[in-house]
Structures are given as structure tokens and as C-alpha cells.
Coordinates of C-alpha atoms in Angstrom, one line a residue:
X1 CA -15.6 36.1 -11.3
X2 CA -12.1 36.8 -9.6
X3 CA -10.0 34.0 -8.6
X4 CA -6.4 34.2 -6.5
X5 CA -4.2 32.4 -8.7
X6 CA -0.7 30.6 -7.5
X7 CA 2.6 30.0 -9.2
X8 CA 3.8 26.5 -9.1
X9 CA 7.2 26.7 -7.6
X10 CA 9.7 25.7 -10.6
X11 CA 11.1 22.7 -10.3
X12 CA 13.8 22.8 -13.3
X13 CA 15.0 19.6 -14.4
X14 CA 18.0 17.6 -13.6
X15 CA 21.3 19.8 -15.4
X16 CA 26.1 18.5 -18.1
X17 CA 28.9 16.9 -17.4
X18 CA 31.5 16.1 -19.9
X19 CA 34.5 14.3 -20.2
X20 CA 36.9 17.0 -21.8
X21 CA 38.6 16.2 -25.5
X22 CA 42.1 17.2 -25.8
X23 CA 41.6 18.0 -29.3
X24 CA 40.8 21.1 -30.7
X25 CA 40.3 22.3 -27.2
X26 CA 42.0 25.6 -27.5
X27 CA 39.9 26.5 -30.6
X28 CA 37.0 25.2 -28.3
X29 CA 38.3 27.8 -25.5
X30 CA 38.7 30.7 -28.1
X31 CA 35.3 30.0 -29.5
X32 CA 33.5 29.9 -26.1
X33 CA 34.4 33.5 -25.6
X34 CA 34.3 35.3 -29.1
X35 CA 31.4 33.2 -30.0
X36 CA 27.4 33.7 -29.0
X37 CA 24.5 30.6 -29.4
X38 CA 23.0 31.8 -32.9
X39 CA 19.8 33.8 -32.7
X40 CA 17.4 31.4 -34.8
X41 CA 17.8 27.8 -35.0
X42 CA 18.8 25.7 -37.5
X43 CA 15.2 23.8 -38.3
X44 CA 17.2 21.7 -41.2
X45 CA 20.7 20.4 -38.5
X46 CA 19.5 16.9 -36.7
X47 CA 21.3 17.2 -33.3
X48 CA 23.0 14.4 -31.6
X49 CA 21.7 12.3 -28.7
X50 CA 22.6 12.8 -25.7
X51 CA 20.9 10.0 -23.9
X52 CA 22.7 7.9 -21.6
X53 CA 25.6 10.1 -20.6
X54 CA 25.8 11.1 -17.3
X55 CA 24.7 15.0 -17.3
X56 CA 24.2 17.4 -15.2
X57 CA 21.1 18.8 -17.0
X58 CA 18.8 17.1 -19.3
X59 CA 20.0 15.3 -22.6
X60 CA 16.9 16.9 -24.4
X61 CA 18.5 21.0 -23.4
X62 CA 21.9 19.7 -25.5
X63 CA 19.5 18.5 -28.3
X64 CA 17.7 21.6 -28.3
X65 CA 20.8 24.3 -28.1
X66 CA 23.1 22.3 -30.8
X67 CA 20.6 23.9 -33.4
X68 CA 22.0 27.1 -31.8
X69 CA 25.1 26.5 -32.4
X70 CA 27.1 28.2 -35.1
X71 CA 28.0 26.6 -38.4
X72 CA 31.3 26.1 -37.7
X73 CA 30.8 24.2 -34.5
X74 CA 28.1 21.8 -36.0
X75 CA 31.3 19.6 -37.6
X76 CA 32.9 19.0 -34.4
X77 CA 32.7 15.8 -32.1
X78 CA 29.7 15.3 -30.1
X79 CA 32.4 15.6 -27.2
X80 CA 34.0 18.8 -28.0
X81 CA 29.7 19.9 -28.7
X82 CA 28.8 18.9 -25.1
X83 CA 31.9 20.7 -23.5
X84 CA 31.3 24.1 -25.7
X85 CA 27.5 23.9 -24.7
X86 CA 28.0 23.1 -21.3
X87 CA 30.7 25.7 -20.7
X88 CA 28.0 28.3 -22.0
X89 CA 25.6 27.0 -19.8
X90 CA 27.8 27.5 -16.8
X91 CA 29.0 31.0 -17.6
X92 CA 25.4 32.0 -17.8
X93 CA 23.9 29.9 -14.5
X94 CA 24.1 31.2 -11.1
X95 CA 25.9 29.4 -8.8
X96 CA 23.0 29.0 -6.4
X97 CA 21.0 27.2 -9.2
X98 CA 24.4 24.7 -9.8
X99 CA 24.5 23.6 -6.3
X100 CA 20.8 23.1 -6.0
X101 CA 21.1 21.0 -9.7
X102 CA 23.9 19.2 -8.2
X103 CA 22.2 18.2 -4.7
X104 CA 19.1 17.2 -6.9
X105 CA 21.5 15.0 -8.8
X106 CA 22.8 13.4 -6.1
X107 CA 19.3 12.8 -4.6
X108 CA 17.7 11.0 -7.6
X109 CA 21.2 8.9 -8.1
X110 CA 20.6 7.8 -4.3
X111 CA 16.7 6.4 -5.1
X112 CA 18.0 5.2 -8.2
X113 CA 20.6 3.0 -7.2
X114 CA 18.4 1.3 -4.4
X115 CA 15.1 1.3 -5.6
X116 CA 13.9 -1.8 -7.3
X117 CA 11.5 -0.6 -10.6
X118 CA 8.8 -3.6 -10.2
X119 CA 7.9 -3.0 -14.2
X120 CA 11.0 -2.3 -16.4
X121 CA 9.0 -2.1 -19.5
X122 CA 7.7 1.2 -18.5
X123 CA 11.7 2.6 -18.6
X124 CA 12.3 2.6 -22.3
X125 CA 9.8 3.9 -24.9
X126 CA 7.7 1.3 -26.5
X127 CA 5.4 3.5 -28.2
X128 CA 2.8 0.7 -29.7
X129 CA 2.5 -0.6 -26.2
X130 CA 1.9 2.5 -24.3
X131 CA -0.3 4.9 -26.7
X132 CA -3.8 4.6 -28.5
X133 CA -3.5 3.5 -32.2
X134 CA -5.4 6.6 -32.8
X135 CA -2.9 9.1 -31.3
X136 CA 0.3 6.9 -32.9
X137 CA -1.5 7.4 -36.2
X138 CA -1.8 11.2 -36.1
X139 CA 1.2 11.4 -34.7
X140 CA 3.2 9.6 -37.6
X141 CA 1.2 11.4 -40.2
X142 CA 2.2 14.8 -38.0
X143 CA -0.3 17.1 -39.9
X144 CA -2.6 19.5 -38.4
X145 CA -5.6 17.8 -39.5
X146 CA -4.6 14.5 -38.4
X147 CA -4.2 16.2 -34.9
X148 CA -7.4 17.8 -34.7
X149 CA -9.0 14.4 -36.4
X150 CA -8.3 12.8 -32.9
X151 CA -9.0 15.9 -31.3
X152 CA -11.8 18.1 -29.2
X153 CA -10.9 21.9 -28.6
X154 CA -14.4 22.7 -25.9
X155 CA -12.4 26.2 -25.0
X156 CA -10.0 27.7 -27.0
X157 CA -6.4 26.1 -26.4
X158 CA -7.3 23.3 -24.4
X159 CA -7.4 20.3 -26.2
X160 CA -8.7 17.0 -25.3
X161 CA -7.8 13.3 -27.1
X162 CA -7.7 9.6 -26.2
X163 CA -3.5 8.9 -25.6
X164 CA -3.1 6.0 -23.0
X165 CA -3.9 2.6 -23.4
X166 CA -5.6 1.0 -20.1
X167 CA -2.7 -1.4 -19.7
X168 CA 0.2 1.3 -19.7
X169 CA -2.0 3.1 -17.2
X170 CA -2.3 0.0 -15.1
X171 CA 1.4 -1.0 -15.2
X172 CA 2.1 2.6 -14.4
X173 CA -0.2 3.1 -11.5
X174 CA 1.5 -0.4 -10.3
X175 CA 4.7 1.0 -10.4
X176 CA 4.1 4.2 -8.5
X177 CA 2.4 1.8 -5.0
X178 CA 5.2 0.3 -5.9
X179 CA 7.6 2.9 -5.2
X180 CA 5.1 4.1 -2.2
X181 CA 5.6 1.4 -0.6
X182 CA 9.6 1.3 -1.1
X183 CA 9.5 5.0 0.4
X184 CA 7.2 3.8 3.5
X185 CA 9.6 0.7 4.1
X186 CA 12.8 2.4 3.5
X187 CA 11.6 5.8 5.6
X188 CA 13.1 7.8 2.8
X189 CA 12.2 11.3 2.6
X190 CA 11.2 12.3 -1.0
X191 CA 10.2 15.1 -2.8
X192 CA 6.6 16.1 -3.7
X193 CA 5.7 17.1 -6.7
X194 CA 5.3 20.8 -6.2
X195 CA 4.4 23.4 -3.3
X196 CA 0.3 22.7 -4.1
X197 CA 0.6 18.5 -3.9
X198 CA 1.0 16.9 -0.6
X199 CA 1.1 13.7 -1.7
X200 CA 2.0 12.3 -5.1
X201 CA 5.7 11.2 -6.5
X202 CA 7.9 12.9 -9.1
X203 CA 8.5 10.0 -11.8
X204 CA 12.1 11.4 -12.8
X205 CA 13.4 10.8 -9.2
X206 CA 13.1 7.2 -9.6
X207 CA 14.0 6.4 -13.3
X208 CA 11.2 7.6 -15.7
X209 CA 13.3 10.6 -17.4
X210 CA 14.6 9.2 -20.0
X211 CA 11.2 7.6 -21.1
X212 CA 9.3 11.0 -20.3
X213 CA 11.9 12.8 -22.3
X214 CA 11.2 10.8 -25.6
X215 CA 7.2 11.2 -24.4
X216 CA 7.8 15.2 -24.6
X217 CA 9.8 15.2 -27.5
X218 CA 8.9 12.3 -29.8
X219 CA 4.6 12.5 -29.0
X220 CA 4.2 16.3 -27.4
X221 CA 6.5 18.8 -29.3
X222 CA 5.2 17.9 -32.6
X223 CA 1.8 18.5 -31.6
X224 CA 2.7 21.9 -29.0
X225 CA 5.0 23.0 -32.5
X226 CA 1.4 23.4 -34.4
X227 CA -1.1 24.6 -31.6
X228 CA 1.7 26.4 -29.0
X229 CA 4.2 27.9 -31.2
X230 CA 3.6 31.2 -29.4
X231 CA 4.8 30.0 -26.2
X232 CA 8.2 27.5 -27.4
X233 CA 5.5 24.5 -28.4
X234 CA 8.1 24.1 -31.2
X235 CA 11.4 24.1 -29.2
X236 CA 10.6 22.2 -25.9
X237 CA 13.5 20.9 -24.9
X238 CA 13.2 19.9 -20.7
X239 CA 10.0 18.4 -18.5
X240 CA 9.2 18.0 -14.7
X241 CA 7.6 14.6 -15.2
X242 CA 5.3 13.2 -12.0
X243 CA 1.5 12.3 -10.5
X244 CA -0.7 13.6 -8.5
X245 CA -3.0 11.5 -6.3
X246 CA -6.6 13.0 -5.2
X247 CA -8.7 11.3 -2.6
X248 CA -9.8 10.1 1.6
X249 CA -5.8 10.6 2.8
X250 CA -4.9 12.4 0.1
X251 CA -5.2 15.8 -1.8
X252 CA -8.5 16.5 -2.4
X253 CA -8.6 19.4 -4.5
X254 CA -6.3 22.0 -5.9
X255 CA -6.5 25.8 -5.9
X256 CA -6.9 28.0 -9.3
X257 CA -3.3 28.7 -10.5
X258 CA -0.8 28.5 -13.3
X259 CA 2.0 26.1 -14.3
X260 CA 5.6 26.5 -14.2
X261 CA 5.6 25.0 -17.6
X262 CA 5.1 26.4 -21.5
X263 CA 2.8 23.1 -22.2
X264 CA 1.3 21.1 -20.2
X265 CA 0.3 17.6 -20.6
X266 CA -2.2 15.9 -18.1
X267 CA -3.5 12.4 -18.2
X268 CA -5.9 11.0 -15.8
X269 CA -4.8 6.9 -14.8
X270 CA -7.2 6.1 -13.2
X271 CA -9.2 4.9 -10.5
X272 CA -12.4 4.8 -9.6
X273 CA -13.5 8.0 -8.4
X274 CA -16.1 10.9 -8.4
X275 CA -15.8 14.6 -8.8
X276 CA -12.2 15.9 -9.4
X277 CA -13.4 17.8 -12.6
X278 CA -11.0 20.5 -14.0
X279 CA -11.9 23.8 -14.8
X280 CA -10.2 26.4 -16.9
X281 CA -10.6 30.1 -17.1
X282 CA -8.6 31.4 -19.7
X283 CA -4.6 32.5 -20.5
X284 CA -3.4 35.8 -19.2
X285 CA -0.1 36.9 -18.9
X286 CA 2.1 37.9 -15.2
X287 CA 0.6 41.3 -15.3
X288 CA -3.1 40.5 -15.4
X289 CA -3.1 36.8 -13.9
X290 CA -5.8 37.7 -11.3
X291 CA -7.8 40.0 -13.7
X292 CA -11.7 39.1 -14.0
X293 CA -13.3 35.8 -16.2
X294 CA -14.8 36.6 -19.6
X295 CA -17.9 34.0 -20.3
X296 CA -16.4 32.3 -23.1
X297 CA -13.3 31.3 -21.2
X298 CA -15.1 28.9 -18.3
X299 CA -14.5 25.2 -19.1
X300 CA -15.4 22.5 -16.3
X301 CA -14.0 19.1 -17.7
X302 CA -14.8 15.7 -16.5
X303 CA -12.0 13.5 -16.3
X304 CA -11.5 10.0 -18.3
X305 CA -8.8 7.5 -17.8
X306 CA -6.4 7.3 -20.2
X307 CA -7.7 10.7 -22.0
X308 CA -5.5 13.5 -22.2
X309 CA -6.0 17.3 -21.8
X310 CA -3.6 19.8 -23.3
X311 CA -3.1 23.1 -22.6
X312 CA -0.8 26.0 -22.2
X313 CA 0.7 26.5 -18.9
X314 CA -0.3 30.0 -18.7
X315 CA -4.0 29.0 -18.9
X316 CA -5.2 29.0 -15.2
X317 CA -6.9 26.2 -14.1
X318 CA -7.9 24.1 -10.8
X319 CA -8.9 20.9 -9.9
X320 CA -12.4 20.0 -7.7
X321 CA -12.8 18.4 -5.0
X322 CA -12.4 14.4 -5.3
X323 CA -15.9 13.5 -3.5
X324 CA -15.1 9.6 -3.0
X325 CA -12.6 6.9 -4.7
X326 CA -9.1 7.3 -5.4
X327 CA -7.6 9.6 -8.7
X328 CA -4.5 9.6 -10.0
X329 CA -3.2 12.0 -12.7
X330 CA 0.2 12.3 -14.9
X331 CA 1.5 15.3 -15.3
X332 CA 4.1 16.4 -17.9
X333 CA 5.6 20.3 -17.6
X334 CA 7.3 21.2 -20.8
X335 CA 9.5 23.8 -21.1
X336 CA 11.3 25.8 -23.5
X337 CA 15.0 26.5 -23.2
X338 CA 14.8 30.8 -23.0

């Protein structure tokens, strides 16, 4: 069996900007050029939060690189921090890739400022309220076996659990018509999700980062850390956060291809529907993307509102056609700060 398989066109997420500290700033300026990010981590430094400030790339990238840090930088200020780390960042980004980050600044702070969220629950992480008691109790015991005690495995690296309760899901499909219909009133032009979606809404654009940021890090990376250390499960540190929508006037299918993402995290909302089943043919790597199907590697999987499917992004996959009713899915890309 030999399938075609497309690249999702990456979509990196929103990039810093920071205020500049007068002190120590020449030591900051000496460092910045005698000094390299550390090879390894530091697993046992906590990094600050960077939530809230207004940056120019996502508050989990500065979480992730402070561990990179050296020592003698982990003392400083969470200022002087965000200025060394962003100054790094800038040396080593094109300058294409800052204006583009910039206009897609500017774009989300424009929906942002005018749209109206119709459920501000859903903008803050209320984990109790939003996740199976199930999933929050493996995930506070964060143990393998706990994991794969809530868990089903049917093809190697594809895991499947029960994550959403059916109210989030409600309240969430809510607030995407909701948004639908400010974009129809409003005639605002907005982003699709990716090259392969023609319809569907990218939740950061309107508000959902910060709450998809502590989804990734607080609920996803501790499970990718155990099952998709291979491929960064351990240090995810950014997301593309949005949903797809399958259906009469809308996508009905989607073609075999790959994410632009380490981990990927996809949670059917609902409707009703029929069809729309997933199937998954195995991980290969750029080289050998298109290369044949071994037997043990074909997974077709049925989806189940509020049920979540885990995988790596490199694990091609499709979706089937959506024969009647209406499906929407959540999609979280996680990525790994190279």
C-alpha cells in the first residue's frame, strides 16, 4: 500500500518583547556574545513564568530555554533573563520569520481587542471543570502505569484515553459558532488552520493561548515526557492550538500526511456524525515518508466525543470521509524548541 503523504505547512507560534533593565546590562551584553544556551538542560532549575507579558513568542519557549541557560545567569532578574533570551533568539532568527511573527502578532491583537469571547470560563485553566476525573488522577500521580491505566495503545504509539468532559466540549463548541458568526458579521478575513483545512478556526487567534499553553504543558508534556521522549515529548515548549470542522459545507475528508508538530493531541467535540474515522499507517522519517505499509502498522479508529488520540507527528495518518452530520475536532501541535 503506497500513499502520497503532505507536510502541513508550519504554522510557528506567536514569538519576546522586553522591557530593557538598566542594571547589569553590560554584563548582560558581554554575556550574550561570549556565552552559548548550555547543551543539556537543567531538569532540577524551576523556570519563571512568563505568562501575561506581552511577547513576541510564546511564554512556554522562555520557560523551556531558561533551563538552557548557564548557571551564572539563572540568579539574575526575570527581566534581565527575558532580554538575554530574547536577544539570542533574535541573533539566531531570520529576519523574514520576525516580520511574519510580527504581522501575526498584530493580527491576533486586532481579533482580540474586538471580539467578544461568549464563555470566559474556557480562558483560564480550570482543570476539574474541563478534564475527566480519570485523566486528572493519572495525571497527578504522573507515573507510567497510571498513564497506561487510563490508556489503550491499538498500534504502537498511538494512544487513545477518555480526557474531555461533555460540558467543556459543549462550552467550547459554543464558543467557536460563536466566533463564526462574529467573523461572518464582521466580514473579517481569518486564518485557516493549515494549507489541508478549509474551514475550521485557529483558537490562539482569538484568546485560547494561554489556556492551550497550560493544556500542553501542565496535562500533555508529562505524558509525551514518558511515551515521546525520542522526539522532544519531554521538552515541548510551543503549540498551534485550533479545530477542524468535517461535514455537508464543510471539509469532508483529509488526505494521508504528517504533522508539523513533535506530538500531536486530537480530541473529537462532537457532534452527531457518521464516518470520519482516522487511520494511521506508521512513523517514518523525511527520507522514507512515502515508502510502502507494513501489516502491523494499519489502524482505522472510530472517533468518540470527548476521547483523545495521541500520537507522534511523524506518524502519517488521514481522516475519512464525514458521510452525514457535523464533526468537530481539537487539535493541539506540540513542538519542541530545536
Amino acid at each position: 500500500m503506497s500513499l502520497e503523504v503532505t507536510r502541513k505547512e508550519n504554522q510557528q507560534p506567536t514569538p519576546p518583547t522586553g522591557g530593557h533593565n538598566g542594571n547589569g546590562m553590560a554584563l548582560l551584553q558581554s554575556m550574550a556574545t561570549t556565552h552559548r544556551l548550555r547543551l543539556n538542560p537543567n531538569t532540577e532549575h524551576k523556570p519563571e513564568s512568563y505568562e501575561g507579558l506581552h511577547l513576541e513568542f510564546s511564554p512556554l519557549l522562555f520557560s523551556s530555554l531558561e533551563r538552557y541557560l548557564p548557571p551564572l545567569m539563572l540568579s539574575h532578574s526575570r527581566d534581565s533573563k527575558l532580554h538575554y533570551m530574547r536577544d539570542i533568539i533574535l541573533r539566531y532568527s531570520p529576519e523574514g520569520e520576525r516580520t511574519r511573527v510580527q504581522k501575526q502578532r498584530e493580527y491576533r491583537q486586532k481579533i482580540i481587542s474586538h471580539y467578544q469571547p461568549l464563555h470566559r470560563e474556557l480562558y483560564a485553566m480550570h482543570a476539574s471543570n474541563f478534564f475527566a476525573p480519570s485523566f486528572l488522577k493519572a495525571i497527578n500521580e504522573n507515573k507510567e502505569e497510571s498513564f497506561r491505566s487510563i490508556m489503550a495503545e491499538p498500534t504502537q504509539g498511538v494512544f487513545t484515553f477518555e480526557m474531555l468532559q461533555p460540558h467543556f466540549c459543549e462550552l467550547l463548541l459554543s464558543e467557536v459558532e460563536n466566533f463564526e458568526k462574529w467573523v461572518h458579521e464582521t466580514k473579517f478575513r481569518i486564518m485557516r488552520p493549515n494549507t489541508m483545512n478549509k474551514f475550521g478556526a485557529v483558537l490562539d487567534d482569538f484568546g485560547l493561548e494561554t489556556m492551550l499553553g497550560k493544556l500542553m504543558e501542565d496535562f500533555i508534556r508529562p505524558i509525551s515526557k514518558v511515551f515521546f521522549s525520542d522526539v522532544g515529548g519531554s521538552t515541548l515548549d510551543s503549540h498551534h492550538g485550533f479545530v477542524v470542522e468535517y461535514g455537508i459545507n464543510r471539509d469532508v475528508e483529509l488526505g494521508f500526511h504528517v504533522d508539523d508538530s513533535e506530538v500531536t493531541l486530537n480530541v473529537c467535540l462532537g457532534k452527531q456524525f457518521s464516518g470520519g474515522d482516522l487511520f494511521f499507517r506508521g512513523v517514518r522519517c523525511d527520507k522514507h515518508v512515502n515508502t510502502e505499509t507494513q501489516s502491523d502498522e494499519i489502524l482505522d479508529y472510530s472517533h468518540v466525543p470527548g476521547r483523545a488520540v495521541l500520537h507522534r507527528g511523524r506518524h502519517r495518518h488521514g481522516a475519512r470521509a464525514t458521510t452525514s452530520g457535523h464533526r468537530v475536532n481539537l487539535l493541539l501541535w506540540c513542538r519542541s524548541l530545536p
